[in-house]
Amino acid sequence: MKPLNNGVSIFIFRSPLFVKISAFIFLSIAFFFLGFHWSDGYHNLTFFTTTTNSTTSSYSPSVSLSPNFDKSFDISSLINSSATHAVSQTPAPSPIDSSPDENNPLPPPPPPPVISPPPPPLPPPPPPPPPPGEMERFGIVDENGTMTEDFEVGTFDPDVVEDWGNVSGVAAGDEGRSEGVRVRVKVKRYALCPQSMREYIPCMDNEKAIKRLKSTEKGERWERHCPERGKELNCLVPAPRKYKPPIPWPRSRDEVWYDNVPHTRLVDDKGGQNWIKREKNKFKFPGGGTQFIHGADQYLDQMMKMIPDIAFGRHIRVVLDVGCGVASFGAYLLSRNVIALSIAPKDVHENQIQFALERGVPAMVAAFATRRLPFPSQAFDLIHCSRCRVNWTRDDGILLLEVDRMLRAGGYFAWAAQPVYKHEEILEEQWAEMVNLTTRLCWELVKKEGYIAIWQKPPNNSCYISRSAGIQPPLCDPDDDPDQVWYSNLKPCITRLPDNGYGANVPPWPVRLNTPPNRLQSIHIDGYISRKELFMAETRYWVEIIESYIRALHWKKFRLRNVLDMRAGFGGFASALIDQKLDCWVLNVVPVSGPNTLPVIYDRGLVGVMHDWCEPFDTYPRTYDLLHAAGLFSIEQKRCNASSIMLEMDRMLRPGGHAYIRDSVSVIDELYEIAKAMGWRATVRDTSEGPHASFRILTCDKQLLRG
């Protein structure tokens, strides 16, 4: 049995199960001893500190064990504590010196534990805010975001009002100047003009020149008579003492502030004709006129029923309203996608154009007298005269010949006057004279109904050529330029239409806005073949610029209604404003010093005028919200005085309005100083090309100056 037992024992020790169990037991014992040895041999934290002797200011190093030695802590509580209490940054004070026995030195006692000071008490909670006061209403939207009929206008923002005081001095302040703009000139601060000049139009109010006229029977006194060189405006035209921010469009179509245009002559003369009436501190415009007392909308509907081809907003886009009154005819055409330029002289009803512009309706001061009006040939799709007080048949119809020059081929002339519908003898004679004259002009009387008679101009020269010999008035000479209008006298001849049909067939609105017109080829500029490309490039350029102004300068927050582009080119700036859906209108000015692009502007469905910026402009003070000048001053600096142009800009600009001048670096610094001298808030900005570009932008905001 013994051998057997020994064999079994040897077999058991050699089995794989026994080897695995033995290995597991061995590893368990080994890990136990390693763990015990590691925890028992863990090194305690040691702190090295230095102590300072207050008398000798010397440092002595010392070593101490952690005060937390052999202590256990709850880690989570330590973390929470460290989040709410600051760690003390004050070093531990030096241990008090003891005198150990030399034979039996004592070991240094351990330092006391570092204890953080208690946290400071929490500050008392802030007092509750005071209850909101009663809401003041400003503008035309109430606190619920809805339109209100009874509203109060706020006064000007104090930041926009400045006490000018007419104290002489040099304009100071470079806070708006960007780096790199050099100061070449310091401009003395301009004084305020007397209050008697608050509606001053320099070329219309030159009484000395008017008194020297040899005759005024043909309306010469209502034409331009500008001050002589050296006698230009040299002060800032003030606003009325109670001037308010204008009521915004479209509400301004129906009412304006009395304090902004404090004149009641039209109310006294035309109050019974539904033109205008005064209610408390406002003028109200019911929308009527002498010949359409039931309202302009009904009057416009009647015209379309008379002649269906007068499709306002498509075939009829650009209209001239002569002797406009308060411009209700043009105001109600705007809602039909028609832009009507209203003109009237500064006569006995002298503030009618001022009322029109205060309402936000396109208008300017002009009169039919002895000179051509500053508009190109074939400009208007329709010309309207409702009791406009113009004698069309005088001097063998020379004034109606001027209408013919400006009227587009195939365009319409609408006349609403007493000779149309009354049967008194003298009025019937006037009607017969009008019919005879229009027949000789080859105009067709399309319809006569009620108060209105409407004629249509022929589409080409065939009728003129086929007239009998000796019929007056004759055709103008072939070399006559019908677009030469600056200080040009009226001519007693019929303006020839282009044989190639240019100007006659323009696309309907709005397609015509961005379609290169045929009259591009008649503009006297270089690049005959590339003109369409220039037109399209200018259009794209201004779209990008306006997009950047809207994005970076927040133009859609501006109250833009009346805009003047002082160097319009092909009208790309105005076109871009329409594309960006800014609810404003633009008067495009083409300077006489450059190519005459007015025909292209009108073919696009826009309005404009020719002007020489060395002279004042024919508008009332405070009539534009935005003045835009791109490259104007660098072109005109050899001809004109920059200060005179800037003072004219100040006269035309409303308080709170804006001026954007984009020009070369060489002139921007001088314009900046002039702007500061006029009390404008001016800033010089880089263009998108960067700080090293040759052009910069001067952005200005006009202040309301008080004397």
Coordinates of N, CA and C in Angstrom, one line a residue, residues 416-561:
A416 N -55.2 120.2 -66.8 CA -56.4 120.4 -66.1 C -56.5 121.9 -65.8
A417 N -57.4 122.6 -66.5 CA -57.6 124.0 -66.3 C -59.0 124.5 -66.8
Q418 N -59.3 125.7 -66.4 CA -60.6 126.2 -66.8 C -60.9 126.2 -68.3
P419 N -60.0 126.5 -69.2 CA -60.3 126.5 -70.6 C -60.8 125.1 -71.1
V420 N -60.4 124.0 -70.4 CA -60.8 122.7 -70.8 C -62.3 122.5 -70.6
Y421 N -62.9 123.0 -69.6 CA -64.3 122.6 -69.3 C -65.3 123.8 -69.2
K422 N -64.8 125.0 -69.1 CA -65.7 126.2 -69.0 C -65.9 126.8 -70.4
H423 N -67.1 127.4 -70.5 CA -67.5 127.9 -71.8 C -67.7 129.4 -71.9
E424 N -66.9 130.1 -71.1 CA -66.9 131.5 -71.2 C -66.1 131.9 -72.4
E425 N -66.4 133.1 -73.0 CA -65.8 133.4 -74.3 C -64.3 133.5 -74.2
I426 N -63.8 134.1 -73.2 CA -62.3 134.3 -73.1 C -61.6 132.9 -72.9
L427 N -62.3 132.1 -72.2 CA -61.7 130.7 -71.9 C -61.8 129.9 -73.2
E428 N -62.9 130.0 -73.9 CA -63.0 129.3 -75.2 C -61.9 129.7 -76.2
E429 N -61.6 131.0 -76.2 CA -60.5 131.5 -77.1 C -59.2 130.9 -76.7
Q430 N -58.9 130.8 -75.3 CA -57.7 130.1 -74.9 C -57.7 128.6 -75.3
W431 N -58.8 128.0 -75.2 CA -58.8 126.6 -75.6 C -58.5 126.4 -77.1
A432 N -59.1 127.3 -77.9 CA -58.9 127.2 -79.4 C -57.4 127.5 -79.7
E433 N -56.7 128.4 -79.0 CA -55.3 128.7 -79.2 C -54.5 127.4 -78.8
M434 N -54.9 126.8 -77.7 CA -54.2 125.6 -77.3 C -54.3 124.4 -78.3
V435 N -55.5 124.3 -78.8 CA -55.7 123.2 -79.8 C -54.9 123.5 -81.1
N436 N -54.9 124.8 -81.5 CA -54.2 125.1 -82.7 C -52.7 124.9 -82.5
L437 N -52.1 125.3 -81.4 CA -50.7 125.1 -81.1 C -50.3 123.6 -81.1
T438 N -51.1 122.8 -80.3 CA -50.7 121.4 -80.2 C -50.8 120.7 -81.5
T439 N -51.8 121.2 -82.4 CA -51.9 120.5 -83.7 C -50.6 120.8 -84.5
R440 N -50.1 122.0 -84.5 CA -48.9 122.4 -85.2 C -47.7 121.6 -84.6
L441 N -47.8 121.2 -83.4 CA -46.7 120.4 -82.8 C -46.8 118.9 -83.0
C442 N -47.8 118.6 -83.8 CA -48.1 117.2 -84.1 C -48.6 116.4 -82.9
W443 N -49.1 117.0 -81.9 CA -49.6 116.3 -80.7 C -51.0 115.9 -81.1
E444 N -51.4 114.7 -80.6 CA -52.7 114.2 -80.8 C -53.6 114.4 -79.5
L445 N -54.7 115.0 -79.6 CA -55.6 115.1 -78.5 C -56.3 113.8 -78.3
V446 N -55.8 113.0 -77.4 CA -56.3 111.6 -77.2 C -57.7 111.6 -76.5
K447 N -57.9 112.4 -75.4 CA -59.1 112.4 -74.7 C -59.3 113.7 -74.0
K448 N -60.6 114.2 -74.0 CA -61.0 115.3 -73.2 C -62.2 114.9 -72.4
E449 N -62.1 115.0 -71.1 CA -63.2 114.5 -70.2 C -63.2 115.2 -68.9
G450 N -64.3 115.8 -68.6 CA -64.4 116.6 -67.3 C -63.4 117.7 -67.3
Y451 N -62.6 117.7 -66.3 CA -61.6 118.8 -66.1 C -60.3 118.6 -66.9
I452 N -60.1 117.5 -67.5 CA -58.8 117.1 -68.0 C -58.8 116.9 -69.5
A453 N -57.7 117.4 -70.2 CA -57.5 117.1 -71.6 C -56.1 116.5 -71.7
I454 N -55.9 115.4 -72.4 CA -54.7 114.7 -72.5 C -54.2 114.6 -74.0
W455 N -53.0 115.1 -74.2 CA -52.4 114.9 -75.6 C -51.3 113.9 -75.5
Q456 N -50.9 113.4 -76.7 CA -49.8 112.5 -76.9 C -48.8 113.0 -77.9
K457 N -47.6 112.9 -77.6 CA -46.5 113.4 -78.5 C -46.2 112.3 -79.5
P458 N -45.9 112.6 -80.8 CA -45.6 111.6 -81.8 C -44.4 110.8 -81.4
P459 N -44.3 109.5 -81.9 CA -43.2 108.7 -81.6 C -41.9 108.9 -82.4
N460 N -42.0 109.7 -83.5 CA -40.9 110.0 -84.4 C -41.1 111.3 -85.1
N461 N -40.2 111.6 -86.1 CA -40.2 112.9 -86.8 C -41.1 112.9 -88.0
S462 N -41.8 111.8 -88.4 CA -42.5 111.8 -89.7 C -43.5 112.9 -89.8
C463 N -44.3 113.1 -88.7 CA -45.3 114.2 -88.8 C -44.7 115.5 -89.0
Y464 N -43.6 115.8 -88.3 CA -42.9 117.1 -88.5 C -42.5 117.3 -89.9
I465 N -41.9 116.3 -90.5 CA -41.4 116.4 -91.8 C -42.5 116.6 -92.9
S466 N -43.7 116.0 -92.6 CA -44.8 116.0 -93.6 C -45.6 117.3 -93.5
R467 N -45.3 118.2 -92.6 CA -46.2 119.4 -92.4 C -46.0 120.3 -93.7
S468 N -47.0 121.1 -93.9 CA -46.9 122.1 -95.0 C -45.8 123.1 -94.8
A469 N -45.3 123.6 -95.9 CA -44.2 124.6 -95.8 C -44.7 125.8 -95.1
G470 N -43.8 126.4 -94.3 CA -44.1 127.6 -93.6 C -44.9 127.4 -92.3
I471 N -45.2 126.2 -91.9 CA -45.9 125.9 -90.6 C -44.9 126.2 -89.5
Q472 N -45.4 127.0 -88.6 CA -44.6 127.4 -87.4 C -45.1 126.6 -86.2
P473 N -44.2 126.3 -85.2 CA -42.8 126.5 -85.2 C -42.0 125.5 -86.0
P474 N -40.8 125.9 -86.5 CA -40.0 125.0 -87.3 C -39.3 123.9 -86.5
L475 N -38.7 122.9 -87.1 CA -37.8 122.0 -86.5 C -36.5 122.7 -86.1
C476 N -35.9 122.3 -85.0 CA -34.6 122.9 -84.6 C -33.5 122.4 -85.6
D477 N -32.4 123.1 -85.7 CA -31.3 122.7 -86.5 C -30.8 121.3 -86.1
P478 N -30.3 120.5 -87.1 CA -29.8 119.2 -86.7 C -28.6 119.3 -85.7
D479 N -27.8 120.4 -85.7 CA -26.7 120.5 -84.8 C -27.1 121.0 -83.4
D480 N -28.4 121.3 -83.2 CA -28.8 121.8 -81.9 C -28.7 120.6 -80.9
D481 N -28.2 120.8 -79.7 CA -28.1 119.8 -78.7 C -29.2 120.0 -77.7
P482 N -30.2 119.2 -77.7 CA -31.4 119.4 -76.8 C -31.0 119.0 -75.4
D483 N -29.9 118.5 -75.1 CA -29.5 118.2 -73.7 C -28.6 119.2 -73.1
Q484 N -28.3 120.3 -73.8 CA -27.5 121.4 -73.3 C -28.4 122.3 -72.6
V485 N -28.5 122.3 -71.3 CA -29.5 123.0 -70.6 C -29.0 124.0 -69.6
W486 N -27.8 124.0 -69.3 CA -27.3 124.9 -68.2 C -27.2 126.3 -68.7
Y487 N -28.0 127.2 -68.2 CA -28.1 128.6 -68.6 C -28.3 128.7 -70.1
S488 N -29.1 127.8 -70.7 CA -29.4 127.9 -72.1 C -30.8 128.5 -72.3
N489 N -30.9 129.4 -73.2 CA -32.2 130.1 -73.4 C -33.1 129.2 -74.2
L490 N -34.4 129.4 -74.0 CA -35.4 128.7 -74.7 C -35.3 128.9 -76.2
K491 N -35.6 127.9 -77.0 CA -35.5 128.1 -78.4 C -36.9 127.9 -79.1
P492 N -37.3 128.8 -80.0 CA -38.6 128.7 -80.6 C -38.7 127.7 -81.8
C493 N -38.3 126.4 -81.5 CA -38.3 125.4 -82.5 C -38.6 124.1 -81.8
I494 N -39.1 123.1 -82.7 CA -39.4 121.8 -82.2 C -38.2 120.9 -82.2
T495 N -37.9 120.3 -81.0 CA -36.7 119.5 -80.9 C -36.9 118.2 -81.7
R496 N -35.9 117.9 -82.5 CA -35.9 116.7 -83.3 C -35.7 115.5 -82.5
L497 N -36.5 114.4 -82.8 CA -36.3 113.1 -82.2 C -35.1 112.4 -82.9
P498 N -34.4 111.6 -82.2 CA -33.3 110.8 -82.8 C -33.8 109.9 -83.9
D499 N -33.1 109.9 -85.1 CA -33.6 109.0 -86.1 C -33.4 107.5 -85.8
N500 N -32.5 107.2 -84.9 CA -32.3 105.8 -84.5 C -33.3 105.4 -83.4
G501 N -34.2 106.3 -83.0 CA -35.2 105.9 -82.1 C -34.8 105.8 -80.6
Y502 N -33.6 106.3 -80.3 CA -33.1 106.3 -79.0 C -34.0 107.1 -78.1
G503 N -34.3 106.6 -76.9 CA -35.2 107.3 -75.9 C -36.6 107.0 -76.1
A504 N -37.0 106.4 -77.2 CA -38.5 106.2 -77.5 C -39.0 104.9 -76.8
N505 N -38.2 103.9 -77.0 CA -38.7 102.5 -76.6 C -37.9 102.1 -75.4
V506 N -38.3 102.4 -74.2 CA -37.6 101.9 -73.0 C -38.5 100.8 -72.4
P507 N -37.9 99.8 -71.7 CA -38.6 98.7 -71.1 C -39.5 99.2 -70.0
P508 N -40.6 98.5 -69.7 CA -41.4 98.9 -68.6 C -40.7 98.8 -67.2
W509 N -41.2 99.5 -66.3 CA -40.7 99.4 -64.9 C -41.1 98.1 -64.3
P510 N -40.3 97.4 -63.5 CA -38.9 97.8 -63.1 C -37.8 97.3 -63.9
V511 N -38.1 96.7 -65.1 CA -37.0 96.1 -65.9 C -36.0 97.2 -66.3
R512 N -36.5 98.4 -66.6 CA -35.7 99.5 -67.1 C -34.6 99.9 -66.2
L513 N -34.8 99.7 -64.9 CA -33.9 100.2 -63.9 C -32.5 99.6 -64.1
N514 N -32.3 98.4 -64.4 CA -31.0 97.8 -64.6 C -30.7 97.3 -66.0
T515 N -31.4 97.9 -67.0 CA -31.2 97.6 -68.4 C -30.4 98.7 -69.0
P516 N -29.2 98.4 -69.6 CA -28.5 99.5 -70.2 C -29.3 100.1 -71.4
P517 N -29.6 101.4 -71.3 CA -30.4 102.0 -72.3 C -29.6 102.3 -73.6
N518 N -30.3 102.5 -74.7 CA -29.6 102.8 -76.0 C -28.9 104.1 -75.9
R519 N -29.4 105.1 -75.2 CA -28.8 106.4 -75.1 C -27.4 106.4 -74.5
L520 N -27.0 105.3 -73.9 CA -25.6 105.2 -73.5 C -24.7 105.6 -74.6
Q521 N -25.0 105.2 -75.8 CA -24.1 105.4 -76.9 C -24.0 106.9 -77.3
S522 N -24.9 107.7 -76.9 CA -24.8 109.1 -77.2 C -24.1 110.0 -76.1
I523 N -23.7 109.3 -75.1 CA -23.0 110.1 -74.0 C -21.5 110.3 -74.4
H524 N -21.0 111.5 -74.2 CA -19.7 111.9 -74.7 C -18.7 111.4 -73.6
I525 N -18.3 110.2 -73.7 CA -17.3 109.6 -72.8 C -16.5 108.7 -73.6
D526 N -15.3 108.3 -73.1 CA -14.4 107.4 -73.8 C -15.0 106.0 -73.6
G527 N -14.6 105.1 -74.6 CA -15.0 103.7 -74.5 C -16.4 103.4 -75.1
Y528 N -16.4 103.7 -76.4 CA -17.7 103.5 -77.1 C -18.2 102.1 -77.0
I529 N -17.3 101.1 -77.2 CA -17.8 99.7 -77.2 C -18.1 99.2 -75.8
S530 N -17.4 99.7 -74.8 CA -17.5 99.1 -73.5 C -18.5 99.9 -72.6
R531 N -19.3 100.7 -73.1 CA -20.2 101.5 -72.3 C -21.2 100.7 -71.5
K532 N -21.7 99.6 -72.1 CA -22.6 98.7 -71.4 C -21.9 98.1 -70.2
E533 N -20.7 97.7 -70.5 CA -19.9 97.1 -69.4 C -19.6 98.1 -68.3
L534 N -19.4 99.3 -68.7 CA -19.2 100.4 -67.6 C -20.5 100.6 -66.8
F535 N -21.6 100.6 -67.5 CA -22.9 100.7 -66.9 C -23.1 99.6 -65.9
M536 N -22.9 98.4 -66.3 CA -23.1 97.2 -65.4 C -22.1 97.2 -64.3
A537 N -20.9 97.6 -64.6 CA -19.9 97.6 -63.5 C -20.2 98.6 -62.4
E538 N -20.7 99.8 -62.8 CA -21.1 100.8 -61.9 C -22.2 100.3 -61.0
T539 N -23.2 99.7 -61.6 CA -24.3 99.1 -60.9 C -23.9 98.1 -59.8
R540 N -23.0 97.2 -60.2 CA -22.5 96.2 -59.3 C -21.7 96.8 -58.2
Y541 N -20.9 97.8 -58.5 CA -20.0 98.5 -57.6 C -20.9 99.1 -56.5
W542 N -21.9 99.9 -56.8 CA -22.7 100.6 -55.8 C -23.6 99.6 -55.0
V543 N -24.0 98.5 -55.6 CA -24.7 97.5 -54.8 C -23.8 97.0 -53.7
E544 N -22.6 96.7 -54.0 CA -21.6 96.2 -53.0 C -21.4 97.3 -51.9
I545 N -21.2 98.5 -52.3 CA -21.0 99.6 -51.4 C -22.2 99.8 -50.5
I546 N -23.4 99.8 -51.0 CA -24.5 100.0 -50.2 C -24.7 98.9 -49.2
E547 N -24.5 97.6 -49.7 CA -24.6 96.5 -48.8 C -23.6 96.6 -47.6
S548 N -22.4 97.1 -47.9 CA -21.4 97.3 -46.8 C -21.9 98.4 -45.9
Y549 N -22.5 99.5 -46.4 CA -23.0 100.6 -45.5 C -24.1 100.1 -44.7
I550 N -25.0 99.3 -45.2 CA -26.1 98.7 -44.4 C -25.6 97.8 -43.3
R551 N -24.6 97.0 -43.7 CA -24.0 96.0 -42.8 C -23.2 96.6 -41.7
A552 N -22.3 97.5 -42.1 CA -21.3 98.1 -41.1 C -21.8 99.4 -40.5
L553 N -22.5 100.2 -41.2 CA -22.9 101.5 -40.7 C -24.4 101.6 -40.4
H554 N -25.1 100.5 -40.6 CA -26.5 100.4 -40.1 C -27.4 101.4 -40.8
W555 N -27.3 101.5 -42.1 CA -28.1 102.5 -42.9 C -29.6 102.2 -42.7
K556 N -30.0 101.0 -42.5 CA -31.5 100.7 -42.4 C -32.0 101.3 -41.1
K557 N -31.2 101.7 -40.2 CA -31.7 102.4 -39.0 C -31.8 103.9 -39.2
F558 N -31.2 104.4 -40.3 CA -31.3 105.8 -40.5 C -32.8 106.1 -41.0
R559 N -33.2 107.4 -40.7 CA -34.4 107.9 -41.3 C -34.1 108.5 -42.6
L560 N -34.0 107.7 -43.6 CA -33.7 108.3 -44.9 C -34.9 108.4 -45.8
R561 N -35.2 109.6 -46.2 CA -36.3 109.8 -47.1 C -35.9 110.6 -48.4

